[in-house]
XYZ file of C-alpha atoms in Angstrom:
695
model
C 0.000 0.000 0.000
C 1.293 3.441 -0.958
C 0.372 6.574 0.936
C 1.625 9.976 1.920
C 1.494 11.433 5.406
C 2.326 14.755 6.960
C 1.252 17.132 9.659
C 0.859 20.766 10.429
C 1.642 21.874 13.959
C 1.275 24.918 16.110
C 4.461 26.739 17.027
C 4.693 24.925 20.377
C 2.701 21.778 19.623
C 5.377 19.604 18.058
C 9.139 19.764 18.200
C 11.989 17.827 16.717
C 10.354 17.278 13.334
C 12.571 16.112 10.510
C 14.256 12.929 9.440
C 14.208 11.723 13.044
C 10.417 11.995 13.288
C 8.120 14.070 15.473
C 7.738 14.422 19.193
C 4.159 14.619 20.419
C 2.808 16.182 23.575
C 3.485 12.942 25.483
C 7.185 13.061 24.597
C 6.917 10.150 22.130
C 8.992 10.430 18.945
C 7.620 8.636 15.880
C 8.053 8.506 12.126
C 6.375 6.351 9.429
C 7.856 2.969 8.569
C 9.386 2.666 5.094
C 9.094 6.384 4.427
C 10.919 8.863 2.246
C 10.989 12.435 3.528
C 9.821 14.922 0.880
C 10.320 17.975 3.068
C 10.972 18.578 6.728
C 10.604 21.299 9.360
C 8.280 22.704 10.422
C 5.451 20.828 8.604
C 6.970 17.559 7.307
C 5.682 15.393 4.478
C 6.589 11.754 3.769
C 5.925 9.348 0.906
C 5.463 5.810 2.222
C 5.560 2.556 0.280
C 6.825 1.416 -3.112
C 6.368 4.629 -5.078
C 8.103 4.661 -8.444
C 10.575 7.501 -9.047
C 8.334 9.079 -11.708
C 5.335 8.995 -9.342
C 6.835 11.436 -6.823
C 7.734 14.971 -7.875
C 8.539 18.017 -5.782
C 8.784 21.446 -7.408
C 10.163 24.271 -5.269
C 9.994 28.034 -5.757
C 11.688 28.832 -2.466
C 12.139 27.259 0.969
C 8.531 28.024 1.949
C 6.754 27.654 -1.409
C 6.656 24.179 -2.928
C 4.365 21.502 -4.338
C 4.533 17.721 -4.123
C 2.607 15.631 -6.645
C 2.259 11.889 -6.046
C 0.796 9.584 -8.671
C 0.452 9.828 -12.454
C 0.280 13.472 -13.483
C 0.477 14.713 -17.070
C 1.704 18.177 -16.089
C 5.268 19.248 -16.816
C 7.448 20.710 -14.078
C 6.820 24.172 -15.518
C 3.048 23.614 -15.374
C 3.414 22.467 -11.776
C 5.331 25.651 -11.006
C 2.596 27.791 -12.598
C -0.048 25.863 -10.662
C 1.894 26.408 -7.461
C 1.969 30.152 -8.052
C -1.772 30.120 -8.782
C -2.432 28.137 -5.591
C -0.452 30.698 -3.655
C -3.227 33.128 -4.543
C -5.962 30.660 -3.548
C -6.770 29.035 -6.940
C -7.266 25.435 -5.760
C -9.185 24.136 -8.760
C -6.199 24.764 -10.997
C -4.326 22.043 -9.119
C -6.948 19.453 -10.103
C -7.108 20.162 -13.841
C -4.102 18.177 -15.071
C -4.492 14.783 -16.710
C -3.848 11.640 -14.692
C -4.593 10.436 -11.160
C -2.567 12.121 -8.435
C -2.575 13.870 -5.068
C -1.138 17.385 -4.839
C 0.195 18.921 -1.614
C 1.064 22.637 -1.633
C 3.024 24.482 1.026
C 2.982 28.270 1.094
C 4.605 29.454 4.308
C 2.760 27.724 7.162
C -0.299 27.037 4.984
C -0.611 23.448 3.750
C -3.201 22.517 1.105
C -3.971 18.856 0.297
C -6.372 18.281 -2.577
C -8.702 15.322 -2.883
C -10.092 14.158 -6.226
C -13.625 14.488 -7.624
C -14.481 10.792 -7.574
C -13.061 9.841 -4.177
C -10.562 7.275 -5.460
C -7.680 9.255 -3.901
C -9.139 10.417 -0.555
C -7.526 12.533 2.144
C -7.877 11.769 5.879
C -6.962 13.822 8.915
C -6.924 13.670 12.703
C -5.932 16.003 15.547
C -2.552 15.084 16.985
C -0.009 16.722 19.301
C -1.671 20.113 19.204
C -1.894 20.164 15.409
C -3.306 18.067 12.570
C -1.910 14.930 10.962
C -3.124 14.052 7.475
C -2.609 11.128 5.112
C -4.019 9.445 2.040
C -4.814 6.370 4.156
C -6.867 6.113 7.336
C -5.130 3.173 9.041
C -1.785 4.975 9.594
C -3.592 7.830 11.323
C -5.525 5.337 13.443
C -2.183 3.816 14.431
C -0.830 7.258 15.264
C -3.629 8.157 17.701
C -4.271 4.532 18.807
C -7.901 4.814 17.728
C -10.824 2.617 18.665
C -13.065 1.146 15.997
C -16.118 3.265 15.145
C -18.939 0.725 15.085
C -21.478 3.444 14.310
C -19.661 4.020 11.022
C -19.569 0.273 10.309
C -23.316 0.032 10.974
C -23.958 2.932 8.584
C -21.693 1.288 6.006
C -24.023 -1.717 6.022
C -27.347 0.066 6.487
C -26.945 3.031 4.120
C -23.654 2.875 2.183
C -24.837 5.196 -0.604
C -26.118 7.926 1.736
C -23.451 10.562 2.455
C -25.424 11.908 5.408
C -25.215 8.530 7.162
C -21.444 8.219 6.819
C -20.714 11.989 6.830
C -16.949 12.407 7.328
C -16.376 9.376 9.557
C -14.129 6.363 8.939
C -13.934 2.919 10.586
C -11.600 4.502 13.153
C -12.754 6.903 15.855
C -11.168 10.306 15.541
C -10.002 9.843 11.937
C -12.004 11.913 9.432
C -12.135 12.097 5.646
C -12.662 15.101 3.416
C -15.472 14.751 0.857
C -14.743 14.353 -2.874
C -14.207 17.656 -4.628
C -12.727 19.294 -1.523
C -9.307 20.222 -0.191
C -7.873 20.172 3.326
C -6.275 23.496 4.260
C -4.074 23.679 7.361
C -2.721 26.894 8.883
C -0.460 26.405 11.890
C -2.336 23.224 12.719
C -5.832 24.721 12.354
C -8.124 22.935 9.871
C -10.394 24.133 7.094
C -12.158 22.066 4.420
C -12.923 23.967 1.218
C -14.731 22.853 -1.915
C -13.056 23.636 -5.208
C -15.723 22.396 -7.641
C -18.853 24.468 -8.449
C -22.152 22.609 -8.054
C -25.268 23.467 -10.056
C -27.957 25.157 -7.975
C -31.052 23.197 -6.999
C -33.259 26.077 -8.108
C -31.569 26.909 -11.413
C -31.360 24.486 -14.316
C -27.847 23.917 -15.586
C -27.262 25.096 -19.147
C -27.670 22.275 -21.636
C -24.427 21.432 -23.414
C -24.290 20.583 -27.095
C -24.257 16.751 -27.304
C -21.593 16.563 -30.003
C -19.194 18.939 -28.276
C -19.799 17.201 -24.923
C -18.938 13.781 -26.360
C -15.882 15.272 -28.066
C -14.774 16.643 -24.694
C -15.112 13.148 -23.179
C -13.005 11.756 -26.028
C -10.299 14.382 -25.562
C -10.222 13.806 -21.787
C -9.937 10.038 -22.188
C -7.183 10.332 -24.803
C -5.208 12.680 -22.544
C -5.738 10.351 -19.575
C -4.417 7.380 -21.547
C -1.535 9.400 -22.992
C -0.465 10.501 -19.502
C 0.060 6.839 -18.597
C 1.778 5.947 -21.864
C 4.217 8.834 -21.678
C 5.293 8.146 -18.097
C 8.786 6.621 -17.744
C 8.873 2.887 -17.075
C 10.818 1.844 -14.001
C 9.826 -1.814 -13.751
C 13.025 -3.860 -14.128
C 12.979 -6.180 -17.114
C 14.294 -9.291 -15.447
C 13.759 -12.941 -16.215
C 12.462 -14.531 -12.984
C 14.275 -17.774 -13.612
C 13.815 -20.945 -15.634
C 10.535 -22.813 -15.663
C 10.261 -25.685 -18.164
C 8.081 -24.904 -21.162
C 7.543 -21.229 -20.307
C 8.747 -17.998 -21.872
C 9.743 -14.902 -19.864
C 6.198 -13.469 -19.762
C 4.677 -16.754 -18.609
C 7.365 -17.190 -15.958
C 6.645 -13.739 -14.541
C 2.909 -14.445 -14.422
C 3.477 -17.812 -12.756
C 5.447 -16.085 -10.000
C 2.916 -13.279 -9.536
C 5.079 -10.702 -11.336
C 3.560 -8.399 -13.983
C 4.830 -8.266 -17.538
C 6.756 -5.020 -18.162
C 4.896 -2.516 -20.326
C 1.281 -1.487 -20.898
C -1.752 -3.744 -20.758
C -5.509 -3.529 -20.452
C -8.583 -5.574 -19.704
C -10.304 -6.648 -22.917
C -13.839 -7.938 -22.749
C -17.268 -7.430 -24.259
C -17.810 -4.489 -21.927
C -17.353 -1.166 -23.705
C -15.305 0.679 -21.068
C -12.243 -1.559 -20.762
C -12.341 -2.309 -24.480
C -12.358 1.408 -25.260
C -9.244 1.999 -23.148
C -7.442 -0.960 -24.728
C -8.169 0.276 -28.237
C -7.248 3.863 -27.392
C -3.966 2.792 -25.813
C -3.145 0.531 -28.753
C -4.027 3.199 -31.307
C -2.128 6.154 -29.909
C 1.143 6.879 -31.688
C 4.340 5.959 -29.925
C 4.950 3.098 -27.530
C 1.737 1.437 -26.290
C 3.670 -1.002 -24.169
C 5.699 -4.125 -24.456
C 5.134 -7.820 -24.026
C 8.784 -8.822 -24.170
C 10.073 -5.828 -22.244
C 12.722 -4.744 -24.741
C 11.680 -1.113 -24.343
C 12.360 -0.146 -27.972
C 8.821 1.050 -28.686
C 8.969 -0.259 -32.252
C 6.242 -2.679 -33.206
C 5.586 -3.723 -29.617
C 2.074 -4.655 -28.634
C -0.320 -3.883 -25.828
C -1.107 -6.897 -23.650
C -4.899 -7.400 -23.624
C -6.302 -9.736 -20.963
C -9.689 -11.462 -21.047
C -11.011 -13.493 -18.128
C -12.947 -16.601 -19.142
C -14.757 -18.222 -16.232
C -15.094 -21.905 -17.051
C -17.160 -22.496 -13.904
C -20.023 -20.312 -15.179
C -21.792 -20.416 -18.512
C -22.876 -17.369 -20.479
C -19.539 -15.694 -21.236
C -18.917 -17.329 -24.608
C -20.151 -14.355 -26.650
C -18.076 -11.947 -24.566
C -14.887 -13.956 -25.064
C -15.611 -14.230 -28.787
C -16.030 -10.446 -29.102
C -12.774 -9.952 -27.206
C -11.014 -12.268 -29.624
C -12.357 -10.270 -32.566
C -11.090 -7.018 -31.055
C -7.726 -8.632 -30.352
C -7.193 -9.193 -34.069
C -5.731 -5.670 -33.967
C -2.033 -6.133 -34.821
C -1.010 -3.864 -31.927
C -2.727 -6.115 -29.373
C -1.403 -9.322 -27.863
C -4.382 -11.255 -26.485
C -4.164 -13.431 -23.373
C -7.176 -15.410 -22.140
C -7.074 -16.254 -18.438
C -9.251 -19.218 -17.556
C -10.836 -19.513 -14.155
C -12.481 -22.355 -12.318
C -13.820 -23.002 -8.839
C -10.654 -21.579 -7.297
C -11.473 -18.133 -8.730
C -15.172 -18.023 -7.895
C -16.406 -15.361 -5.459
C -15.950 -16.477 -1.829
C -13.458 -19.172 -2.909
C -10.530 -17.444 -1.198
C -11.218 -15.856 2.202
C -7.588 -15.076 3.086
C -5.865 -11.928 1.967
C -4.071 -8.751 2.982
C -5.460 -6.130 5.341
C -6.846 -3.161 3.426
C -7.141 0.389 4.670
C -10.944 0.107 4.921
C -13.528 -2.636 4.355
C -15.120 -3.128 0.942
C -17.404 -5.676 -0.749
C -14.664 -6.572 -3.245
C -12.844 -8.613 -0.587
C -14.968 -11.639 -1.494
C -13.913 -11.432 -5.153
C -10.251 -10.466 -4.665
C -8.897 -13.865 -5.747
C -10.923 -13.645 -8.948
C -9.451 -10.260 -9.846
C -5.950 -11.259 -8.774
C -5.972 -14.201 -11.191
C -6.798 -11.858 -14.057
C -4.377 -9.116 -13.099
C -1.469 -11.506 -12.474
C -1.416 -12.084 -16.231
C -1.461 -8.353 -16.912
C 1.239 -5.790 -17.477
C 3.077 -3.583 -15.040
C 0.767 -0.715 -16.057
C -2.722 -2.093 -16.527
C -5.773 -0.155 -17.757
C -9.209 -0.982 -16.334
C -12.645 0.370 -17.170
C -13.743 0.831 -13.556
C -15.951 3.862 -13.015
C -17.306 4.193 -16.566
C -20.796 3.110 -15.555
C -20.909 5.621 -12.712
C -19.679 8.628 -14.718
C -21.506 7.924 -17.990
C -24.775 6.190 -17.134
C -27.892 7.953 -15.933
C -28.825 7.207 -12.328
C -32.592 6.496 -12.256
C -33.082 9.522 -10.004
C -32.040 11.716 -12.949
C -35.573 11.241 -14.278
C -36.681 13.601 -11.506
C -34.054 16.103 -12.678
C -35.654 16.116 -16.120
C -39.011 16.948 -14.567
C -37.482 19.725 -12.483
C -35.857 21.169 -15.623
C -39.152 20.839 -17.571
C -37.755 18.317 -20.040
C -40.583 15.799 -19.833
C -40.239 14.630 -23.441
C -36.861 13.099 -22.649
C -38.583 10.696 -20.252
C -40.202 8.854 -23.154
C -37.283 6.660 -24.257
C -36.080 5.444 -20.835
C -39.654 4.828 -19.645
C -40.440 2.931 -22.843
C -37.383 0.726 -22.294
C -38.451 -0.021 -18.716
C -41.985 -0.804 -19.903
C -40.669 -3.216 -22.522
C -38.420 -4.955 -20.012
C -41.145 -5.225 -17.352
C -44.010 -6.081 -19.685
C -46.562 -4.068 -17.698
C -48.585 -1.160 -19.077
C -48.601 0.358 -15.577
C -44.872 1.089 -15.619
C -45.084 4.577 -17.229
C -47.541 5.844 -14.627
C -45.545 4.344 -11.760
C -42.225 5.753 -12.984
C -43.659 9.189 -13.690
C -45.366 9.260 -10.293
C -42.157 8.277 -8.460
C -40.093 10.847 -10.383
C -42.643 13.560 -9.700
C -42.736 12.696 -5.991
C -38.940 12.849 -5.757
C -38.830 16.170 -7.601
C -41.203 17.627 -4.996
C -39.556 16.088 -1.921
C -37.012 18.211 0.011
C -33.720 16.571 0.897
C -34.383 16.846 4.632
C -37.683 14.995 4.236
C -35.928 12.282 2.212
C -33.482 11.657 5.067
C -36.306 11.560 7.603
C -38.141 9.001 5.472
C -35.066 6.763 5.355
C -34.539 7.124 9.110
C -38.128 6.009 9.645
C -37.734 3.028 7.306
C -34.639 1.855 9.179
C -36.220 2.373 12.586
C -39.266 0.297 11.623
C -37.264 -2.175 9.483
C -39.234 -1.636 6.264
C -37.118 -2.978 3.407
C -39.746 -4.020 0.855
C -39.093 -2.489 -2.568
C -40.873 -2.632 -5.944
C -40.414 -5.840 -7.912
C -40.210 -6.624 -11.591
C -37.717 -5.446 -14.184
C -38.503 -1.804 -13.357
C -38.311 -2.346 -9.596
C -34.689 -1.267 -9.153
C -35.293 1.986 -11.031
C -38.427 2.729 -9.022
C -36.630 2.005 -5.740
C -33.782 4.346 -6.742
C -36.166 7.280 -7.290
C -35.588 8.565 -3.746
C -33.135 10.871 -2.005
C -31.880 7.969 0.109
C -32.590 4.245 0.444
C -31.462 1.378 2.690
C -28.419 -0.626 1.683
C -28.817 -4.243 0.554
C -27.394 -5.575 3.850
C -29.683 -3.484 6.071
C -32.325 -6.218 6.355
C -29.882 -8.425 8.289
C -28.781 -5.868 10.880
C -30.034 -5.904 14.446
C -32.686 -3.457 15.576
C -30.136 -1.677 17.766
C -27.756 -1.137 14.860
C -30.542 0.159 12.627
C -31.714 2.488 15.381
C -28.211 3.924 15.714
C -28.031 4.641 11.989
C -31.495 6.169 12.160
C -30.297 8.505 14.885
C -27.282 9.463 12.736
C -29.621 10.379 9.887
C -31.902 12.396 12.143
C -28.874 14.212 13.485
C -27.818 15.014 9.922
C -31.112 16.831 9.337
C -30.288 19.123 12.255
C -26.890 20.190 10.942
C -26.685 23.698 9.587
C -26.778 23.934 5.822
C -28.347 20.474 5.401
C -29.090 19.714 1.784
C -26.927 19.062 -1.247
C -27.874 22.228 -3.106
C -28.358 20.278 -6.340
C -30.859 18.133 -8.199
C -31.596 14.719 -6.629
C -30.378 12.724 -9.643
C -27.092 14.584 -9.822
C -26.664 14.193 -6.060
C -27.387 10.443 -6.135
C -25.037 9.941 -9.092
C -22.165 11.680 -7.283
C -22.776 9.587 -4.167
C -22.791 6.368 -6.226
C -19.528 7.412 -7.876
C -17.902 8.073 -4.495
C -19.002 4.659 -3.224
C -17.665 2.917 -6.315
C -14.356 4.800 -6.158
C -13.957 3.822 -2.517
C -14.587 0.172 -3.397
C -12.030 0.345 -6.213
C -9.438 1.753 -3.816
C -9.993 -1.243 -1.520
C -9.792 -3.596 -4.500
C -6.427 -2.149 -5.538
C -5.042 -2.909 -2.084
C -6.623 -6.367 -1.882
C -5.211 -7.557 -5.236
C -1.933 -5.630 -5.103
C 0.857 -7.263 -7.090
C 4.416 -6.094 -6.638
C 5.484 -3.578 -9.316
C 2.023 -3.406 -10.885
C -0.154 -0.305 -11.187
C -3.867 -0.362 -11.975
C -5.090 2.635 -13.937
C -8.748 3.720 -13.973
C -8.838 6.749 -16.306
C -12.620 7.104 -16.003
C -12.056 8.274 -12.417
C -9.535 10.974 -13.371
C -10.648 14.498 -12.574
C -10.682 15.764 -16.138
C -12.646 12.717 -17.352
C -15.183 13.053 -14.527
C -15.646 16.739 -15.379
C -16.134 15.995 -19.069
C -18.670 13.261 -18.322
C -20.616 15.504 -15.950
C -21.056 17.984 -18.793
C -22.946 15.407 -20.885
C -26.580 16.517 -21.405
C -29.175 14.631 -19.376
C -31.166 13.986 -22.552
C -28.212 12.083 -23.995
C -27.326 10.324 -20.771
C -30.793 8.844 -20.085
C -31.126 7.103 -23.439
C -31.053 3.294 -23.254
C -27.572 2.069 -24.187
C -26.126 5.566 -23.832
C -22.784 4.430 -22.417
C -21.980 2.115 -25.328
C -23.176 4.762 -27.792
C -20.966 7.453 -26.248
C -17.900 5.219 -26.158
C -18.517 4.049 -29.713
C -18.512 7.714 -30.762
C -15.325 8.284 -28.752
C -13.595 5.430 -30.593
C -14.817 6.616 -33.984
C -13.376 10.048 -33.216
C -10.073 8.347 -32.402
C -10.118 6.403 -35.675
C -11.515 3.063 -34.416
C -14.728 2.095 -36.167
C -14.607 -1.661 -36.822
C -16.300 -3.017 -33.701
C -17.807 -6.520 -33.543
C -21.583 -7.039 -33.386
C -22.927 -6.946 -29.837
C -20.081 -4.781 -28.563
C -21.230 -3.049 -25.394
C -23.880 -5.623 -24.481
C -24.355 -5.902 -20.692
C -23.095 -9.062 -18.995
C -24.550 -8.891 -15.468
C -26.207 -12.313 -15.658
C -22.922 -14.207 -15.707
C -21.641 -12.206 -12.701
C -24.731 -13.082 -10.670
C -24.413 -16.733 -11.683
C -20.766 -16.776 -10.604
C -21.698 -15.280 -7.229
C -24.383 -17.887 -6.580
C -22.056 -20.677 -7.630
C -19.358 -19.304 -5.341
C -21.795 -19.148 -2.416
C -22.768 -22.763 -2.974
C -19.171 -23.996 -3.264
C -17.987 -21.999 -0.234
C -21.040 -22.711 1.944
C -19.114 -24.678 4.593
C -16.349 -22.094 5.007
C -18.911 -19.276 5.230
C -20.858 -21.161 7.902
C -17.605 -21.498 9.834
C -16.805 -17.803 9.369
C -20.140 -16.850 10.887
C -20.017 -19.437 13.661
C -18.984 -16.786 16.191
C -18.652 -13.662 14.032
C -17.075 -10.437 15.225
C -20.026 -8.563 13.739
C -22.329 -10.363 16.158
C -20.039 -9.613 19.107
C -20.190 -5.968 18.070
C -24.002 -6.092 18.110
C -24.415 -5.401 14.390
C -25.914 -8.758 13.340
C -27.185 -12.025 14.772
C -25.061 -14.961 13.634
C -27.979 -17.328 13.062
C -29.760 -14.763 10.859
C -26.723 -14.363 8.611
C -26.099 -18.100 8.413
C -29.724 -18.644 7.393
C -29.435 -15.980 4.673
C -26.194 -17.425 3.313
C -27.682 -20.901 3.197
C -30.821 -19.634 1.444
C -28.841 -17.669 -1.138
C -26.657 -20.695 -1.874
C -29.830 -22.682 -2.538
C -31.007 -20.096 -5.060
C -33.463 -17.931 -3.123
C -33.742 -14.387 -4.571
C -31.863 -12.490 -1.868
C -29.714 -9.353 -2.440
C -26.321 -10.921 -3.144
C -24.482 -7.609 -2.872
C -25.776 -7.271 0.688
C -24.312 -10.644 1.616
C -21.013 -9.583 0.040
C -21.041 -6.492 2.276
C -21.537 -8.635 5.394
C -18.915 -11.240 4.539
C -16.362 -8.630 3.486
C -16.771 -6.625 6.674
C -16.405 -9.762 8.794
C -13.238 -10.695 6.893
C -11.833 -7.187 7.301
C -12.483 -7.127 11.050
C -10.776 -10.476 11.465
C -7.701 -9.350 9.535
C -7.549 -6.077 11.432
C -7.696 -7.649 14.879
C -5.194 -10.359 13.896
C -2.723 -7.714 12.757
C 0.620 -7.395 14.478
C 2.728 -4.305 13.973
C 2.228 -0.637 13.290
C 2.757 1.933 10.562
C 5.089 3.912 12.840
C 8.420 3.431 14.526
C 9.581 5.303 17.586
C 9.811 4.571 21.273
C 10.005 0.960 22.526
C 6.499 1.288 23.970
C 4.994 1.926 20.557
C 7.087 -0.755 18.910
C 5.574 -3.318 21.288
C 1.969 -2.209 20.664
C -0.218 -4.993 19.222
C -2.285 -4.891 17.197
C -1.013 -1.431 16.322
C -3.179 0.455 18.771
C -6.467 -0.598 17.143
C -8.685 -1.421 20.094
C -12.347 -2.477 20.069
C -14.827 -0.503 22.093
C -15.062 -1.702 25.671
C -17.025 -4.927 25.722
C -18.028 -4.649 22.072
C -15.856 -7.474 20.752
C -15.141 -9.286 23.977
C -11.925 -9.550 25.933
C -10.549 -12.257 23.692
C -10.525 -9.928 20.659
C -8.934 -6.990 22.391
C -5.572 -5.824 21.161
C -4.328 -5.354 24.713
């Protein structure tokens, strides 16, 4: 795991900062393990983990004016210097406009500015410490620093209402560690904190100007091309070494067999339009798309395209065939990774500890098998659905903007899928109700549903869209929580309605879409840590700031059309010179994913029953073990239960177990801290029982 950490102190709060660490108010001197100091006194900043040399840049104007950029950033050093000078005058948004995925930290005198991204894939956390404020791009190191307890209220909200920002607010799984929201920056002045938004949000009362569809799609194309180019133009620092002889294998196969990525550029290639678009863009750009053999000449080398073929589940034949057709491109080298029972969801319940819990922990082995055959820099299409598709609540936005005629096509598609003539009236009624419901009332309605445990939602093919036409809704795992846990989340929601300035200040569909994007970006961040392979980087250009901005400018009328995502990406590829796409390209493939999940539940039934024999979640009062075991057994037998809710429960139980079994800490310092196990993470008194306490 890679992260950066620093702190801003008052004049007398911390002393002795520098390469030796920092001395807190208790006289304890600490510094992060495996760190590289970027700058020292009086407000130090460290990069921690296996950062590549090209991923860490520091540009300095003078001793008190400098910028550190960590990650993939397409800006030149001169552009960074200009951005630094602009930030000195308060222009924060300018720091977020470069291509790539990165975190920027600016120091101007004693003012420190740390920018988060728009999606939430590169979050910023902070906590009070030693009279000042410590900040990091990971929450666990800060929890180690302050020896935080677990925040079970946050964990309950994560299960009961994961897509509702008001339920989670700025909390994390660790008490005392906070996160800044997407689209905001953390500003520290002599240890004092301020959180400022840098992205304008359309007013709830004023309709946003409608962009020209053609120019909006062209802007998405340009942003995606620049995002891909930023990765292609970055220097490659993965050593091209042969990992040793294995009979019957070439260098690439030997690296994959030992869990080492192939040097160069690669991408996922499947029937889905997002990953396929990135693969074709990367292969079509002039210059070096990557290398399979690792010679580094850039001449005639091909991009490594990986397709996952799950032999344990039927229904993926057409997808694999389309991938093979796309791979006929002479600049692509196609690799098909076959999976069986060992790569099904829930097949592998062991893994590394991630910074936070996430539902992807149950599918980590599946993703790791695919990515192990990939390149050192691997493109993925994660986030495309969230930034391009229309959230069902956007239908209410169309009503609020008096664009009723644009409801016809999406409602007709839902009617055709459901087969009921009542669908148009039901959808229109739900959209109209949402358009007339204030945000505060929406939160109160959700709080009441949780308090009284009402989880019934509309059925049929249109049911999911109808259920999503609200300001807030229960999460899929909420039905299995205890009454006490649901009541606590209900109280959190009611408290949110009392905060000053409650309300998103934007249309409900836009608000729900941004919340869904933040949730997905958070899950992707956990996935990256769970499947991390040494020397490999996963790239998700759809979550880059400039791509998110371009996608948000797409007109609602274009976005709500059935099949809009595939249509937009097809236009993007045509603009980039790629027009020969196989029939069925862009067809959804959710059925095979659901089938794989059910098969995995059935195969792993015994291990899941053992996991929930005496679960930590039950000791914390969040669930009853017998209720979860019954649900897992029923889902394995084919009952129509929300599978994503079960994934949330299992993943959180796995994460808690890994956290409490952890030995060590992210910090070195005094002997007392070095002996702390497990790294100062302590359960609430009595919540997990004496046997689970870290001591």
